[in-house]
Amino acid sequence: GSNEAAVPWFFVSPGQGSFLVPAGTAVGNSTLKIESGDSRWAFPTAIGATSPGIFTANGNGQGAPAAILLRVSPDNTRSTEFPFAAGASGFVAAPIRFGDDRLFLDLYATGVRGSTSVEVVLGTQAIAPLYAGAQPQYPGLDQVTFELPRSFAGAGRLDAWIVSGGVRSNVVELNFGN
């Protein structure tokens, strides 16, 4: 038999449409059907157990992550900042400075919740996240939180990605200055 589920759109633009794949959707080959007015489209698609992706500041899956950096000072004062800044042609990875603070990064992603294993790779180092699961505010949005190792201070630009259930996400860039 055929299982079909109607899903609401989160976002639609001329080049993109975002919706939440319902929990419990069968893994394997499927058909995505889209209807708009009198028009109908059908796209063959594959549903995987996980397909991690990190959201980026530029919205194209590349460059600096759309993330939040939590800074915790020695006296436990907390502040947040973004690890990206506006550049000449979009957002770029902004230098992350440690000072005397501990730094924690919240990456926003998809394809993380429900995974049996999640790790972050920063440069060549695998880091176990402190949290990997649903972001509580937005349906379908996942969050991966990890502490940035102080050993990366001054390391320059480094690639980072998530591995969820053995599947690697897109690569983003963090800038640790020099």
XYZ file of C-alpha atoms in Angstrom:
178
model
C 0.000 0.000 0.000
C 0.865 3.639 -0.306
C 1.309 5.857 2.739
C 0.804 9.546 2.082
C 1.024 12.447 4.492
C 0.255 16.095 3.844
C 2.888 18.392 5.339
C 2.742 22.158 5.877
C 5.383 24.422 4.374
C 7.639 26.352 6.770
C 9.079 28.556 4.050
C 8.653 28.968 0.295
C 10.647 31.183 -2.073
C 11.405 31.024 -5.815
C 14.431 28.785 -5.159
C 13.552 26.897 -1.988
C 10.770 25.244 -0.074
C 11.139 23.951 3.481
C 8.934 21.406 5.222
C 9.277 18.866 8.017
C 9.461 15.206 7.018
C 7.020 13.524 9.430
C 8.516 11.345 12.177
C 8.118 7.678 11.332
C 8.407 8.184 7.567
C 9.697 4.922 6.070
C 13.352 4.858 5.051
C 13.911 4.130 1.359
C 12.772 5.347 -2.027
C 9.783 7.641 -2.014
C 7.994 10.217 -4.140
C 7.631 13.842 -3.111
C 4.400 15.240 -4.541
C 3.833 18.989 -4.651
C 0.547 20.648 -5.552
C 0.041 24.364 -6.096
C -3.235 25.557 -7.558
C -3.792 23.453 -10.695
C -0.103 22.450 -10.971
C 1.262 19.146 -9.731
C 4.825 17.824 -9.579
C 6.284 14.481 -8.475
C 9.958 14.036 -7.577
C 11.603 10.703 -6.796
C 13.488 11.050 -3.527
C 15.299 8.879 -1.012
C 14.426 9.034 2.683
C 17.397 8.276 4.945
C 17.520 7.466 8.635
C 19.573 10.647 9.040
C 20.830 13.358 6.729
C 22.680 15.938 8.790
C 22.994 19.485 7.535
C 24.356 22.593 9.279
C 22.569 25.878 8.653
C 24.912 28.622 7.446
C 24.838 32.397 7.809
C 24.655 32.816 4.021
C 21.843 30.268 3.681
C 23.682 28.263 1.001
C 25.211 25.496 3.144
C 28.734 26.921 2.877
C 30.973 29.272 4.865
C 30.273 30.398 8.404
C 27.619 28.525 10.383
C 24.418 30.245 11.522
C 25.440 29.609 15.115
C 25.669 31.235 18.529
C 28.801 31.378 20.643
C 28.306 31.353 24.420
C 31.148 32.977 26.339
C 31.530 32.044 30.033
C 34.029 34.172 31.947
C 36.014 32.964 34.990
C 33.458 34.695 37.307
C 30.670 32.809 35.446
C 29.380 35.897 33.603
C 27.738 34.783 30.371
C 27.395 36.566 27.055
C 26.624 35.520 23.501
C 28.026 36.514 20.138
C 27.904 35.313 16.552
C 30.844 33.484 14.935
C 30.109 35.313 11.649
C 30.207 38.905 10.408
C 29.065 40.770 7.316
C 31.684 40.776 4.576
C 31.892 42.294 1.103
C 29.993 39.399 -0.496
C 27.919 37.985 2.357
C 28.709 36.632 5.798
C 32.197 35.401 6.672
C 33.656 33.533 9.657
C 34.475 36.126 12.336
C 37.589 35.650 14.495
C 36.851 33.758 17.714
C 38.998 34.957 20.628
C 39.209 32.925 23.814
C 40.764 35.347 26.310
C 40.305 33.772 29.758
C 36.806 32.516 28.868
C 35.353 29.105 28.140
C 33.542 29.061 24.792
C 30.579 26.904 23.783
C 29.159 26.777 20.262
C 25.525 26.064 19.361
C 25.342 24.785 15.792
C 21.867 24.692 14.255
C 21.250 21.716 12.020
C 18.892 19.065 10.724
C 19.261 15.283 10.822
C 20.581 15.024 14.381
C 17.675 14.104 16.679
C 17.135 10.420 17.120
C 20.635 9.556 15.916
C 22.479 6.856 17.844
C 25.759 8.770 17.599
C 26.653 12.406 16.969
C 30.088 13.995 16.919
C 31.555 17.270 15.744
C 34.785 17.309 13.767
C 36.795 20.524 14.085
C 39.916 20.554 11.944
C 41.165 17.012 12.558
C 39.753 16.598 16.083
C 36.522 14.750 16.882
C 34.584 16.348 19.743
C 31.705 14.751 21.643
C 28.840 17.254 21.914
C 27.398 18.257 25.277
C 23.947 18.234 23.623
C 22.688 16.937 20.286
C 18.949 16.906 19.698
C 15.855 18.982 19.098
C 16.148 22.761 19.420
C 13.178 23.576 21.652
C 11.863 26.675 19.859
C 11.428 25.657 16.201
C 9.831 22.402 14.944
C 12.298 20.334 12.916
C 15.354 22.359 13.983
C 18.159 20.497 15.745
C 20.972 21.880 17.875
C 24.463 20.563 18.572
C 26.296 22.201 21.494
C 29.969 21.621 22.241
C 32.844 23.316 24.031
C 35.536 24.792 21.814
C 38.932 23.444 22.898
C 41.251 26.236 24.044
C 44.016 24.526 22.039
C 42.404 26.009 18.906
C 43.184 29.616 19.968
C 45.074 31.266 17.113
C 44.636 28.234 14.818
C 43.241 30.311 11.932
C 40.416 29.084 9.698
C 39.263 25.529 10.340
C 36.647 23.335 8.712
C 33.950 21.865 10.947
C 31.184 19.345 10.334
C 28.795 17.020 12.140
C 28.734 13.237 11.815
C 25.292 11.899 12.740
C 24.608 8.171 12.581
C 27.763 7.747 10.508
C 26.644 10.338 7.903
C 28.717 13.494 7.407
C 27.091 16.938 7.103
C 28.131 19.850 4.938
C 31.368 21.587 5.943
C 31.315 25.005 7.627
C 34.172 27.346 8.519
C 35.223 28.702 11.912
C 37.922 31.366 12.316
C 40.199 31.152 15.348
C 42.385 34.085 14.310
C 46.166 33.836 14.169
